[in-house]
Coordinates of N, CA and C in Angstrom, one line a residue:
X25 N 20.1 29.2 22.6 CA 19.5 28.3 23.6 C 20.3 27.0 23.5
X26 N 20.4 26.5 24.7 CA 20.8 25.3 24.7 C 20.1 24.1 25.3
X27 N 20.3 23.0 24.7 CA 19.0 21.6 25.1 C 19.6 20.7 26.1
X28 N 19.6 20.1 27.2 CA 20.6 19.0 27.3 C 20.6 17.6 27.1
X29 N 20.5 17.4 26.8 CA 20.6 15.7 26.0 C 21.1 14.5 27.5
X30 N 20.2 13.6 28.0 CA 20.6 12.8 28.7 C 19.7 11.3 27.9
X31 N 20.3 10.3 28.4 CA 19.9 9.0 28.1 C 20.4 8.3 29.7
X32 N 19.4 7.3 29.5 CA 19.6 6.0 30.9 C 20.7 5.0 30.1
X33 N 21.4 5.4 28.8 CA 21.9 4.1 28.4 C 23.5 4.4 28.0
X34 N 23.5 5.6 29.0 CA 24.6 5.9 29.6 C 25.1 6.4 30.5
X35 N 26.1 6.3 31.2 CA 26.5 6.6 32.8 C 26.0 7.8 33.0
X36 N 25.5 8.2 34.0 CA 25.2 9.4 35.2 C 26.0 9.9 34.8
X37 N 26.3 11.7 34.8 CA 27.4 12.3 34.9 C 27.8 12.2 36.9
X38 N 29.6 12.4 37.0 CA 29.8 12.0 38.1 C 30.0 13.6 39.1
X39 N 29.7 14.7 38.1 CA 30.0 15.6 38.6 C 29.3 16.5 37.8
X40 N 29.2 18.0 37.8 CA 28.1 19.0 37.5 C 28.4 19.7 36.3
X41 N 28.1 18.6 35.3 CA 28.1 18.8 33.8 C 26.9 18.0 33.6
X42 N 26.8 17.9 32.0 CA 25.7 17.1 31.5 C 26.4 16.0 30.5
X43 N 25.5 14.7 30.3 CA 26.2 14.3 29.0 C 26.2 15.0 28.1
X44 N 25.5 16.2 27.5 CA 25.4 16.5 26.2 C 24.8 17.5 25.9
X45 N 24.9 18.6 25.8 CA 24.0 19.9 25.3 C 24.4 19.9 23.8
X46 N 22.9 20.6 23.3 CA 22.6 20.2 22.0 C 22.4 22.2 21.6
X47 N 23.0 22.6 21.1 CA 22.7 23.9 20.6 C 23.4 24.9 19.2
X48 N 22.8 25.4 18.1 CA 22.1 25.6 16.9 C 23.1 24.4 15.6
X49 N 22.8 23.1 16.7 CA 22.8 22.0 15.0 C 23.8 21.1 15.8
X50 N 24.3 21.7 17.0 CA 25.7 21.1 17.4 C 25.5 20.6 18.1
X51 N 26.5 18.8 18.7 CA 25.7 18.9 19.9 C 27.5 17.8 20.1
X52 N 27.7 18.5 21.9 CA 28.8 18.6 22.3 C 29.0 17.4 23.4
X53 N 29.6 16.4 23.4 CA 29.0 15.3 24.7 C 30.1 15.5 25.2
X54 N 29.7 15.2 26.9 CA 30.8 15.1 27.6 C 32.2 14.3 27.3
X55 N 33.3 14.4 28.2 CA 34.1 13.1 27.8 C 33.3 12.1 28.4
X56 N 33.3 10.4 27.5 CA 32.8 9.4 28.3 C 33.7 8.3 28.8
X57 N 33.7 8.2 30.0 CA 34.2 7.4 30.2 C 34.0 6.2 30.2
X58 N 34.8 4.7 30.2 CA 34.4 3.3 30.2 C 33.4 2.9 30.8
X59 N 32.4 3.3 31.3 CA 31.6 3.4 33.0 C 30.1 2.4 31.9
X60 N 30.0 0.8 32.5 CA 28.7 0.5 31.7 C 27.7 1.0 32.7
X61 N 26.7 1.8 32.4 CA 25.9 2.3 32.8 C 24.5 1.2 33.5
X62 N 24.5 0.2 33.0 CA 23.9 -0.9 34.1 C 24.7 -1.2 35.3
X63 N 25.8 -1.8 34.9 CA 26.4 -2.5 36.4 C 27.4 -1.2 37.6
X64 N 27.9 0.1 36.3 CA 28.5 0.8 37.2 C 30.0 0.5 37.0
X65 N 30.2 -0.9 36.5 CA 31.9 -1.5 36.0 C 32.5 -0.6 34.8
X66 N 33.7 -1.4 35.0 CA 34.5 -0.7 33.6 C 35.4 -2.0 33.7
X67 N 35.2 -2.2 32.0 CA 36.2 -3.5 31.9 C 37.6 -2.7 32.0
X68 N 38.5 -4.4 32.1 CA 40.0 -3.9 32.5 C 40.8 -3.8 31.9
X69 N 41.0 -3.8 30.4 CA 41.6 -3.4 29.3 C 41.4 -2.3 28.3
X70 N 42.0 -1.7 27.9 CA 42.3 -0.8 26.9 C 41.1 -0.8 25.4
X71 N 41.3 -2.4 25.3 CA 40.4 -2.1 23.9 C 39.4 -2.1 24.5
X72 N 38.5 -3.1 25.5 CA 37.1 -3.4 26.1 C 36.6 -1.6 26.5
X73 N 37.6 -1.0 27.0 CA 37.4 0.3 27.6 C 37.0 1.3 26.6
X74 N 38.2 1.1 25.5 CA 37.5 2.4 24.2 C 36.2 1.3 23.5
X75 N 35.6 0.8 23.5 CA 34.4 0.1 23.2 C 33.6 0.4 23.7
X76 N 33.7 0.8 25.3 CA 32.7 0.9 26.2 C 32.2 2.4 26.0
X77 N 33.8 3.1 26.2 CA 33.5 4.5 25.9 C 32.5 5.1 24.4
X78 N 32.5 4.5 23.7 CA 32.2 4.6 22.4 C 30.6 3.9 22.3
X79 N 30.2 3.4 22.8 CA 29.0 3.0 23.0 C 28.3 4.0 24.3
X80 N 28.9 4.3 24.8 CA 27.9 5.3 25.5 C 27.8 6.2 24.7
X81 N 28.7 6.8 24.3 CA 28.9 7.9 23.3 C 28.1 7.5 21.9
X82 N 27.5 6.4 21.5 CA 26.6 6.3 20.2 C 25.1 6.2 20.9
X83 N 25.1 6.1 22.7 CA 23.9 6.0 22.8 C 23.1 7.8 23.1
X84 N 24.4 8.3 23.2 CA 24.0 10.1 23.7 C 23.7 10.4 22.5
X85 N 24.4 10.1 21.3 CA 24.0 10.6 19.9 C 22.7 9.9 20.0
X86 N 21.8 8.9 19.6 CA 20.8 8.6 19.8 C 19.9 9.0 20.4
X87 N 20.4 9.5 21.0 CA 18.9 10.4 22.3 C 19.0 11.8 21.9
X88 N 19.7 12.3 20.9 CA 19.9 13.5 20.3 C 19.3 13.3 18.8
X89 N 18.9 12.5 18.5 CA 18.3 12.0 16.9 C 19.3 11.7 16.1
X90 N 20.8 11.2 16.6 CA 21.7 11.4 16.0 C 22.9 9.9 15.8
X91 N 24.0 9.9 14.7 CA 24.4 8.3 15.1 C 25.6 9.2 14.8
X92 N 26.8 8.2 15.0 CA 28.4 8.2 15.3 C 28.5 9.2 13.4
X93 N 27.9 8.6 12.5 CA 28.3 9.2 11.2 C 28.1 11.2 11.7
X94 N 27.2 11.5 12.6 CA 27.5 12.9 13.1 C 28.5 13.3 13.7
X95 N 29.4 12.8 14.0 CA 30.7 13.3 14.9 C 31.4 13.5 13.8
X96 N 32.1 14.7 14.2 CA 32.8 15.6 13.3 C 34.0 16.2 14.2
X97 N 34.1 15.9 15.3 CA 35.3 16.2 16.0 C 35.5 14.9 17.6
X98 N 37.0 14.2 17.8 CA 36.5 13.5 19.0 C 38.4 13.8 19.2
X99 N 38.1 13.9 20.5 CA 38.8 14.3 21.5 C 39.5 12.4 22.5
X100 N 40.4 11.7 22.6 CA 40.9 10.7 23.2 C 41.9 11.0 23.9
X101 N 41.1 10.7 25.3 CA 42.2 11.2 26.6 C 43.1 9.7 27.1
X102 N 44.3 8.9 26.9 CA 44.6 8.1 27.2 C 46.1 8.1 28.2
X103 N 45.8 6.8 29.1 CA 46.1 7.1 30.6 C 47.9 6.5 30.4
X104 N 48.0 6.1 28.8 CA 49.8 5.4 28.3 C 49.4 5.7 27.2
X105 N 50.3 6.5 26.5 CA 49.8 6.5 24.9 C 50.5 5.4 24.2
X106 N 51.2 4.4 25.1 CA 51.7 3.0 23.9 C 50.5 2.2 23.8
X107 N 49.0 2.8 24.3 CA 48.1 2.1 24.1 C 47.2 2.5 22.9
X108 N 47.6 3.5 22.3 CA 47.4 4.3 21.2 C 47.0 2.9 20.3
X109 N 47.8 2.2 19.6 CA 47.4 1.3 18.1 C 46.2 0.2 19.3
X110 N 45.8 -0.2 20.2 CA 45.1 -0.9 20.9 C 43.4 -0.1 20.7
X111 N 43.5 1.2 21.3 CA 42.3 1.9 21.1 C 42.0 2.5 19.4
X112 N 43.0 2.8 18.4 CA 42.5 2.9 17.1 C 42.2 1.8 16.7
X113 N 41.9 0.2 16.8 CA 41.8 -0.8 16.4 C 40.0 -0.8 16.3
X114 N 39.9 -0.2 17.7 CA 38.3 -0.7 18.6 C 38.1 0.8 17.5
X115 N 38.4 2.0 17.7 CA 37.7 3.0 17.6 C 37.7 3.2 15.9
X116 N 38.7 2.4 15.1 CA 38.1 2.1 13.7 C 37.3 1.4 13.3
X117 N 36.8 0.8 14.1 CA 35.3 -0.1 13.7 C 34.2 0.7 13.9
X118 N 34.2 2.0 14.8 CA 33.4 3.1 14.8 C 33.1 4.0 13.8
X119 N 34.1 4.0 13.2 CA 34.3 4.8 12.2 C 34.9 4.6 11.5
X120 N 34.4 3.6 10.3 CA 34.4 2.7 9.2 C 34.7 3.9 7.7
X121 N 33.7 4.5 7.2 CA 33.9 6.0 6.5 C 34.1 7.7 7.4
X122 N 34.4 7.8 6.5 CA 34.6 9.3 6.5 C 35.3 9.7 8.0
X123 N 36.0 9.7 8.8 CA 36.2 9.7 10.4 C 36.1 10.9 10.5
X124 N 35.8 11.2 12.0 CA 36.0 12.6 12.2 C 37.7 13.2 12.4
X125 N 37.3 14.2 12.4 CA 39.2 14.8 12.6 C 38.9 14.1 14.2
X126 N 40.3 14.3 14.9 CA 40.3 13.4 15.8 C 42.2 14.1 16.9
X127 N 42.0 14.4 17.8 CA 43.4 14.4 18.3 C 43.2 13.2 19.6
X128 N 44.3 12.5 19.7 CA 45.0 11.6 21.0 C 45.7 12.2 21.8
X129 N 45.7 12.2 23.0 CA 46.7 12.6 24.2 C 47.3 11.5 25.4
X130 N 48.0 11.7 25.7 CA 48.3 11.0 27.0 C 48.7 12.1 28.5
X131 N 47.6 10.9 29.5 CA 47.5 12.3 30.2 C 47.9 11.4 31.8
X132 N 48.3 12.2 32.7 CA 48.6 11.6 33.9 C 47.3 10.6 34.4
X133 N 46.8 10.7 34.7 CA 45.7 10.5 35.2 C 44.0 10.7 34.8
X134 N 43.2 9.5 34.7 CA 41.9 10.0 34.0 C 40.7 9.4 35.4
X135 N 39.8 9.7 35.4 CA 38.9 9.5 36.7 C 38.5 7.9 36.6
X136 N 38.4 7.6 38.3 CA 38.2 6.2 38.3 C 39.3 5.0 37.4
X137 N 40.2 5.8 37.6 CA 41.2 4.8 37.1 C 41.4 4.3 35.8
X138 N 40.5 5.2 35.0 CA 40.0 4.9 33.5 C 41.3 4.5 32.3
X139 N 41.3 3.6 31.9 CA 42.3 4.0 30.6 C 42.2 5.0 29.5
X140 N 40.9 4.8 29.0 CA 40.7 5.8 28.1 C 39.5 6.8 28.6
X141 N 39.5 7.4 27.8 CA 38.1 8.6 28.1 C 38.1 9.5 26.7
X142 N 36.7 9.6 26.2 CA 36.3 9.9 24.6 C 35.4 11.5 24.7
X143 N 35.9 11.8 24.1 CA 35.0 13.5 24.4 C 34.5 13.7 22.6
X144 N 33.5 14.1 22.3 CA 33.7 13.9 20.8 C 32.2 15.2 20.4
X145 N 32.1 16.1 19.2 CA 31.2 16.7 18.6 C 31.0 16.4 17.8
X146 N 29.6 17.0 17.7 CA 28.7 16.1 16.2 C 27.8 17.2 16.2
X147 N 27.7 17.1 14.5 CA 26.6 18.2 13.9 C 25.8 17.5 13.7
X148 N 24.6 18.0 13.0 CA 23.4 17.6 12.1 C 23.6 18.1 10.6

């Protein structure tokens, strides 16, 4: 069985996924993109953006009973990978101990013009 995990304290999905399904311990979040879920913006930089992304993403863990020390696998879709040392800067303050394993990519294009985009799993 699976649960789906939504919060208001992060963006709507923009298309026909969920933020998050939660099923036996695991729970899978969408990629998130920069999107602040009050205004609908995305700031215009690289670090502001993986901050943004990463805060939605600690507030889906949250509404799953869960915090960032649960992620055990994160997935970083980036739109120039010479922005690579810019987003490990912001996304090591996330993950201070233990980090999850973790792969980076650079991809043609990410939605709404996004720089980054964070996809990430977490146990219990």
């Amino acid at each position: 069985m699976k649960k789906i995990i939504q919060t208001q304290n992060a963006p709507k999905a923009i298309g026909p996924y969920s933020q998050a399904t939660e099923t036996n311990g695991m729970l899978f979040i969408s990629g998130q993109l920069p999107i602040n879920p009050k205004t609908g913006e995305m700031p215009k930089d690289v670090k502001a953006q993986t901050k943004q992304s990463l805060e939605n993403t600690k507030h889906i863990l949250e509404a799953a009973g869960m915090t960032m020390e649960n992620v055990v696998k994160a997935t970083v879709l980036l739109h120039n990978i010479e922005d690579f040392a810019a987003m490990n800067e912001i996304y090591a303050e996330y993950f201070t101990e233990n980090p999850p394993a973790r792969a980076a990519y650079e991809v043609a294009n990410l939605p709404k013009g996004a720089l980054v985009e964070i996809e990430s799993i977490a146990a219990k």
